[in-house]
Short mmCIF file of C-alpha atoms in Angstrom, two decimals:
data_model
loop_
_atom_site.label_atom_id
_atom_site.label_comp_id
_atom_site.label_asym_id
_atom_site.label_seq_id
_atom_site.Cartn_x
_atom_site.Cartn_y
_atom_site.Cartn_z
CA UNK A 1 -62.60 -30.89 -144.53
CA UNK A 2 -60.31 -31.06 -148.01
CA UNK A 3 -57.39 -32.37 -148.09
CA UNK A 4 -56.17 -29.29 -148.87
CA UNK A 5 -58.05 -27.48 -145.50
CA UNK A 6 -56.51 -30.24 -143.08
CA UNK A 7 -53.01 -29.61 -144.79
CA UNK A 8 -53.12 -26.35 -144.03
CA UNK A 9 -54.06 -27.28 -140.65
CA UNK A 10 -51.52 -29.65 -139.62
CA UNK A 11 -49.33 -26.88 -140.80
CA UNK A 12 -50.71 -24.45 -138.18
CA UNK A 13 -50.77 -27.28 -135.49
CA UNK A 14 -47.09 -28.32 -136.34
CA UNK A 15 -46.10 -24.64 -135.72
CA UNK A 16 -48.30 -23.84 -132.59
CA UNK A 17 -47.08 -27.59 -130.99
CA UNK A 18 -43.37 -26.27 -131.16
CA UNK A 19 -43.73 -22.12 -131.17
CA UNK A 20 -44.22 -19.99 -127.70
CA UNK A 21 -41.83 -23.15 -125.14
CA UNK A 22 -39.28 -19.93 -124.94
CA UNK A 23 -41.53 -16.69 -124.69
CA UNK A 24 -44.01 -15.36 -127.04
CA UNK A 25 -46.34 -18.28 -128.33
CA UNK A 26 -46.86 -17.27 -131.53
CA UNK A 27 -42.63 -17.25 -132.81
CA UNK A 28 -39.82 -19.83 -132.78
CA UNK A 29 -36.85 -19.09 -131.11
CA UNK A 30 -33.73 -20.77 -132.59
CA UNK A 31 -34.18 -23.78 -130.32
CA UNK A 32 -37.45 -24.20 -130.74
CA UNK A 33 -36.75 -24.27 -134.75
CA UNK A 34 -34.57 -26.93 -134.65
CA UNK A 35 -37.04 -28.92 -132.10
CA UNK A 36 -39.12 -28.18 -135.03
CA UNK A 37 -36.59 -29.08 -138.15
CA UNK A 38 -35.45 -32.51 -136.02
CA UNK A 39 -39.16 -33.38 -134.80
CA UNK A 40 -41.05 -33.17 -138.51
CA UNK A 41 -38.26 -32.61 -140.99
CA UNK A 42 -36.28 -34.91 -139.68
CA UNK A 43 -35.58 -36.60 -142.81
CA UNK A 44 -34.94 -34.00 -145.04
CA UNK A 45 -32.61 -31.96 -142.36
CA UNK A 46 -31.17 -34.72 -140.22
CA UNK A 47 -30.42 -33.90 -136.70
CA UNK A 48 -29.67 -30.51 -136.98
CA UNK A 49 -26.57 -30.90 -134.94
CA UNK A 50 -24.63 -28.37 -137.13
CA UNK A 51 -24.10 -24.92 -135.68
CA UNK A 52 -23.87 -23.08 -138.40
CA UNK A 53 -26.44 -24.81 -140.71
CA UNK A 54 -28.99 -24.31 -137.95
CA UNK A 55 -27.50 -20.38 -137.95
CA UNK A 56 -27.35 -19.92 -141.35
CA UNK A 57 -31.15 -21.72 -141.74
CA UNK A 58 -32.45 -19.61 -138.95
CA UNK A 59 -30.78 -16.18 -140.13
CA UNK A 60 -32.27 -16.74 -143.76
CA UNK A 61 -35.89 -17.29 -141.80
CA UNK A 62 -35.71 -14.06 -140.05
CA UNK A 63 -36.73 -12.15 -142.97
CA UNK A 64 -37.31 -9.09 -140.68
CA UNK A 65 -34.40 -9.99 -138.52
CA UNK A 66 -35.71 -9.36 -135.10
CA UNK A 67 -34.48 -12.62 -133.71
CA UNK A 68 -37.26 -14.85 -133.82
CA UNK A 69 -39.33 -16.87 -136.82
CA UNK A 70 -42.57 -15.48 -137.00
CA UNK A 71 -45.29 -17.46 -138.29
CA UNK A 72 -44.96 -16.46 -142.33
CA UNK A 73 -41.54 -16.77 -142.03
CA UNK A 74 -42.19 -20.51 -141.10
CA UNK A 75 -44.55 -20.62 -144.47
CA UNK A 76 -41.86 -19.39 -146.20
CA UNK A 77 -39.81 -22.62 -145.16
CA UNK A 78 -42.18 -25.07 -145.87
CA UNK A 79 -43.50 -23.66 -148.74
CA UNK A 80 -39.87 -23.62 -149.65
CA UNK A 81 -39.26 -27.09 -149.17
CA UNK A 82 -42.15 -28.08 -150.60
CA UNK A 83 -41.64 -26.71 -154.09
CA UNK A 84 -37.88 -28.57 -153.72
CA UNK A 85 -39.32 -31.77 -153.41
CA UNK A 86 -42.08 -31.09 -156.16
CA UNK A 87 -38.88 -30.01 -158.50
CA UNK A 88 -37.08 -33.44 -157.58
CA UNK A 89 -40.72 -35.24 -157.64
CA UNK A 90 -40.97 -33.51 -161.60
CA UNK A 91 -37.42 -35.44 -162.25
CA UNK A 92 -38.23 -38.62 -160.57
CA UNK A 93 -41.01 -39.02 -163.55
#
């Protein structure tokens, strides 16, 4: 596999290890995102301990607001995040 192929899936993994602990299997419920957020973006988000961070992260997720973050919602986040650190990456140089 590329690099590229088994990037894409640890990303799946990452979501399918953390999604479906609280109902359907293939969403995160709010606690399961921040499991997810503390468990492999721990770094970048900290412990998630704030309330309305976590809200305010989870709410902007939920593009189609029905209470759970679907799987390209989750893409959305990491490809998100990704294209912040490539911006500070650019900088660093």
């Amino acid at each position: 596999m590329s690099q590229t192929q088994k990037a894409m899936a640890q990303l799946i993994a990452v979501f399918h290890k953390h999604s479906g602990k609280e109902g359907d299997k293939l969403t995160l419920s709010k606690s399961e995102l921040k499991d997810l957020l503390t468990a492999e973006l721990g770094d970048i988000f900290g412990k998630t301990q704030d309330k309305a961070a976590l809200d305010k992260i989870f709410k902007d997720l939920d593009a189609n607001a029905d209470g759970v973050v679907d799987f390209q919602e989750y893409v959305t986040l990491i490809s998100s995040i990704t294209m912040l650190c490539n911006e500070n990456f650019k900088k660093g140089k």
